[in-house]
Amino acid sequence: MQVDRLNAAYCAALDEARFDDWPEFFLDDGQYKVQARENFDRGLPLALIALESKGMMKDRVYGVTQTIYHGPYYMRHVVGPARVLSDDGGLVRAQSNYAVFRTRPGDASEVYNVGRYIDEIVRTEAGLRLRSRLCVYDSEMVLNSLIYPI
Amino acid sequence: MQVDRLNAAYCAALDEARFDDWPEFFLDDGQYKVQARENFDRGLPLALIALESKGMMKDRVYGVTQTIYHGPYYMRHVVGPARVLSDDGGLVRAQSNYAVFRTRPGDASEVYNVGRYIDEIVRTEAGLRLRSRLCVYDSEMVLNSLIYPI
Amino acid sequence: MQVDRLNAAYCAALDEARFDDWPEFFLDDGQYKVQARENFDRGLPLALIALESKGMMKDRVYGVTQTIYHGPYYMRHVVGPARVLSDDGGLVRAQSNYAVFRTRPGDASEVYNVGRYIDEIVRTEAGLRLRSRLCVYDSEMVLNSLIYPI
C-alpha cells in the first residue's frame, strides 16, 4: 500500500517533468540502475544507466534538463500494484510492473518502455525512500531516446 | 484504497459500455472535463469536453449512444494506484495515471489515450462521488475519434 | 488488496517465464479460460483456451515450454486495482483490467492483449487460490501468437 503510494508520487514527479524532485525519492547513497532484461537475466553487469548516489542523480538531472539536446516528449507511467517480497520492518523489498508511454509533440502516444522495478525501500522519518531501484526493461529498442529517468 | 475502488468501478462501467451508469459516479453538479496537457500546463481554458452537471453528462451519453454516427470500438482502461493529495474527511483530492486502449472490430488493440485524472471526490451516504474529474491527456492526435468519455 | 497481491504474484510468474508456477495459483479443479469479448458478450461458448483442472494446466505448460515451436517473446502484464464484486468470506468474486505487452527479440515493446480478468477466488490455508479465471480479451488479432497463458 505504502509502496503503491511511493510509486504514484515517483511517477507523478517524472510525468509532470519535476525532475528536480526525482533524486529526493532516494537515500543519499541510493542506487538507480536501468538495465535490459537480457543482461539482467544472464547476470551480466552491463547497464544503460547506473547512478550510485543522490549526487549522481542530481548531475544526471542537470545534464538532461540543461545540457542534452533532444527532441522533447512527455512520459506517462502506469504502474501495477506492488508485490512485496519481504518486509523486515526497516527494509522492504518490492517489485512492480510498469508501462511508460511516450508522447512527442503532434504525435500519438506510444508504448515507450515496459518492465519492472526491483526495489529496496527503507522507512525513514521523512517516509519511504529508495535505497535501490533497478529498472529492468524488456526491449532494447528505445535506448537512443531514453533521456529522462524511468 | 477507496479511490482505487471508485476508479475500478468507473472504468468497468465505461469499458463494458454501460454508459448510462457513468453520470452516476458524479454529484448532481459534478464537473467533467477532458483537456489536452498542453493547454492544462499553460493554464489555458480550452477543453475538448466540458460538462458542468450530471444533466449535461446524461445528454452527452444520449448523444453518443443514440445520435452520433461513428465507427464502433471497445475501450479498456488500465489505471495506476491513486495518489491522494489531501483528504480533509469530506473532500479528497486525488490523481491517477490512466492508459486507455482502443480495439476496433477486426483490428489489434492500440494505445488510445493516456494521461491523468485530477479528481475532487466527496464522501456521500451512497459512497464516494466525483465532484470534479479533469482528464488531462498527453496527445492531441486522437481527438477526432474521442467519442466516449475517458 | 489481497486480490491485488495475488494478481501481482500471478503476473510476475508469467512475466518471468516461471510457467511451472502458474498452475499453482489455481485450485486442483480450477478453471482457466481465454475468450474473445465478442463471444463473451453474446454468451457464446467458444473460447480460445479452456482448461478445466490444474492437471490440464500443467499439460499446457509442458506443451508450451517443451513441444511448441514458436518465436520467443517476453510478456509484461500491467494490471489495474481489482474490483471486488462480492466477498462472502470463503469466495471472492473480482474483476481486474489488464494490459499485456509483448517484446520480441530485437523489436520494440507493443500492445499484445488487453482485457479483463473475471475471477472466482477462494481463501485456502495456503492463501488465495483461483477457482476460476476467465480472461476476456478485446481483440481477436493476436490469436495466432497467443502461446503463453495470459
PDB file of C-alpha atoms in Angstrom, chain C residues 14-90:
ATOM      1  CA  LEU C  14       4.217 -15.340 -16.156  1.00  0.00           C
ATOM      2  CA  ASP C  15       6.391 -12.344 -16.969  1.00  0.00           C
ATOM      3  CA  GLU C  16       9.467 -14.016 -15.508  1.00  0.00           C
ATOM      4  CA  ALA C  17       8.611 -17.133 -17.535  1.00  0.00           C
ATOM      5  CA  ARG C  18       8.232 -19.256 -14.412  1.00  0.00           C
ATOM      6  CA  PHE C  19       5.445 -21.153 -16.141  1.00  0.00           C
ATOM      7  CA  ASP C  20       5.626 -24.139 -13.808  1.00  0.00           C
ATOM      8  CA  ASP C  21       4.454 -21.838 -11.021  1.00  0.00           C
ATOM      9  CA  TRP C  22       1.404 -20.761 -12.951  1.00  0.00           C
ATOM     10  CA  PRO C  23      -0.928 -23.731 -12.213  1.00  0.00           C
ATOM     11  CA  GLU C  24      -0.196 -23.315  -8.509  1.00  0.00           C
ATOM     12  CA  PHE C  25      -2.308 -20.166  -8.430  1.00  0.00           C
ATOM     13  CA  PHE C  26      -5.359 -22.378  -9.028  1.00  0.00           C
ATOM     14  CA  LEU C  27      -7.310 -24.957  -7.049  1.00  0.00           C
ATOM     15  CA  ASP C  28      -6.873 -28.552  -8.191  1.00  0.00           C
ATOM     16  CA  ASP C  29     -10.142 -28.360 -10.073  1.00  0.00           C
ATOM     17  CA  GLY C  30      -9.602 -24.748 -11.086  1.00  0.00           C
ATOM     18  CA  GLN C  31     -10.780 -23.433 -14.417  1.00  0.00           C
ATOM     19  CA  TYR C  32      -8.858 -21.218 -16.823  1.00  0.00           C
ATOM     20  CA  LYS C  33     -10.438 -19.800 -19.905  1.00  0.00           C
ATOM     21  CA  VAL C  34      -9.364 -17.240 -22.511  1.00  0.00           C
ATOM     22  CA  GLN C  35     -12.251 -15.911 -24.538  1.00  0.00           C
ATOM     23  CA  ALA C  36     -12.860 -13.118 -27.030  1.00  0.00           C
ATOM     24  CA  ARG C  37     -15.046 -10.337 -25.760  1.00  0.00           C
ATOM     25  CA  GLU C  38     -17.323 -10.698 -28.736  1.00  0.00           C
ATOM     26  CA  ASN C  39     -18.178 -14.270 -27.760  1.00  0.00           C
ATOM     27  CA  PHE C  40     -18.382 -13.486 -24.069  1.00  0.00           C
ATOM     28  CA  ASP C  41     -20.766 -10.580 -24.587  1.00  0.00           C
ATOM     29  CA  ARG C  42     -23.074 -12.730 -26.709  1.00  0.00           C
ATOM     30  CA  GLY C  43     -22.995 -15.631 -24.291  1.00  0.00           C
ATOM     31  CA  LEU C  44     -21.358 -17.899 -26.860  1.00  0.00           C
ATOM     32  CA  PRO C  45     -19.271 -20.750 -25.512  1.00  0.00           C
ATOM     33  CA  LEU C  46     -16.368 -20.626 -27.966  1.00  0.00           C
ATOM     34  CA  ALA C  47     -13.099 -19.971 -26.172  1.00  0.00           C
ATOM     35  CA  LEU C  48      -9.534 -19.826 -27.377  1.00  0.00           C
ATOM     36  CA  ILE C  49      -8.254 -21.795 -24.403  1.00  0.00           C
ATOM     37  CA  ALA C  50     -10.347 -23.710 -21.869  1.00  0.00           C
ATOM     38  CA  LEU C  51      -8.602 -25.718 -19.167  1.00  0.00           C
ATOM     39  CA  GLU C  52     -10.668 -27.449 -16.514  1.00  0.00           C
ATOM     40  CA  SER C  53      -8.176 -28.591 -13.926  1.00  0.00           C
ATOM     41  CA  LYS C  54      -4.698 -27.971 -12.648  1.00  0.00           C
ATOM     42  CA  GLY C  55      -3.640 -31.125 -14.485  1.00  0.00           C
ATOM     43  CA  MET C  56      -4.711 -29.655 -17.801  1.00  0.00           C
ATOM     44  CA  MET C  57      -2.806 -26.503 -16.960  1.00  0.00           C
ATOM     45  CA  LYS C  58       0.348 -28.494 -16.312  1.00  0.00           C
ATOM     46  CA  ASP C  59      -0.122 -30.228 -19.641  1.00  0.00           C
ATOM     47  CA  ARG C  60      -0.474 -26.872 -21.308  1.00  0.00           C
ATOM     48  CA  VAL C  61       2.705 -25.588 -19.689  1.00  0.00           C
ATOM     49  CA  TYR C  62       4.550 -28.703 -20.772  1.00  0.00           C
ATOM     50  CA  GLY C  63       3.292 -28.236 -24.312  1.00  0.00           C
ATOM     51  CA  VAL C  64       4.196 -24.587 -24.432  1.00  0.00           C
ATOM     52  CA  THR C  65       7.655 -24.915 -22.960  1.00  0.00           C
ATOM     53  CA  GLN C  66       8.711 -28.281 -24.381  1.00  0.00           C
ATOM     54  CA  THR C  67       6.915 -29.050 -27.604  1.00  0.00           C
ATOM     55  CA  ILE C  68       5.524 -25.993 -29.378  1.00  0.00           C
ATOM     56  CA  TYR C  69       7.890 -24.351 -31.827  1.00  0.00           C
ATOM     57  CA  HIS C  70       7.312 -20.634 -31.749  1.00  0.00           C
ATOM     58  CA  GLY C  71       9.158 -17.348 -31.881  1.00  0.00           C
ATOM     59  CA  PRO C  72      10.228 -16.338 -28.380  1.00  0.00           C
ATOM     60  CA  TYR C  73       8.816 -13.257 -26.742  1.00  0.00           C
ATOM     61  CA  TYR C  74       8.697 -11.574 -23.372  1.00  0.00           C
ATOM     62  CA  MET C  75       5.427 -10.669 -21.702  1.00  0.00           C
ATOM     63  CA  ARG C  76       4.787  -7.792 -19.341  1.00  0.00           C
ATOM     64  CA  HIS C  77       1.470  -7.518 -17.502  1.00  0.00           C
ATOM     65  CA  VAL C  78       0.179  -4.270 -16.073  1.00  0.00           C
ATOM     66  CA  VAL C  79      -2.999  -4.835 -14.083  1.00  0.00           C
ATOM     67  CA  GLY C  80      -5.258  -2.229 -12.558  1.00  0.00           C
ATOM     68  CA  PRO C  81      -6.554  -2.434  -8.994  1.00  0.00           C
ATOM     69  CA  ALA C  82      -9.114  -5.212  -8.591  1.00  0.00           C
ATOM     70  CA  ARG C  83     -12.805  -4.550  -8.337  1.00  0.00           C
ATOM     71  CA  VAL C  84     -14.328  -6.855  -5.742  1.00  0.00           C
ATOM     72  CA  LEU C  85     -17.919  -7.647  -6.692  1.00  0.00           C
ATOM     73  CA  SER C  86     -18.732  -9.898  -3.738  1.00  0.00           C
ATOM     74  CA  ASP C  87     -16.942 -11.468  -0.809  1.00  0.00           C
ATOM     75  CA  ASP C  88     -18.841 -13.930   1.362  1.00  0.00           C
ATOM     76  CA  GLY C  89     -15.824 -14.893   3.439  1.00  0.00           C
ATOM     77  CA  GLY C  90     -14.925 -18.020   1.523  1.00  0.00           C
TER      78      GLY C  90
END
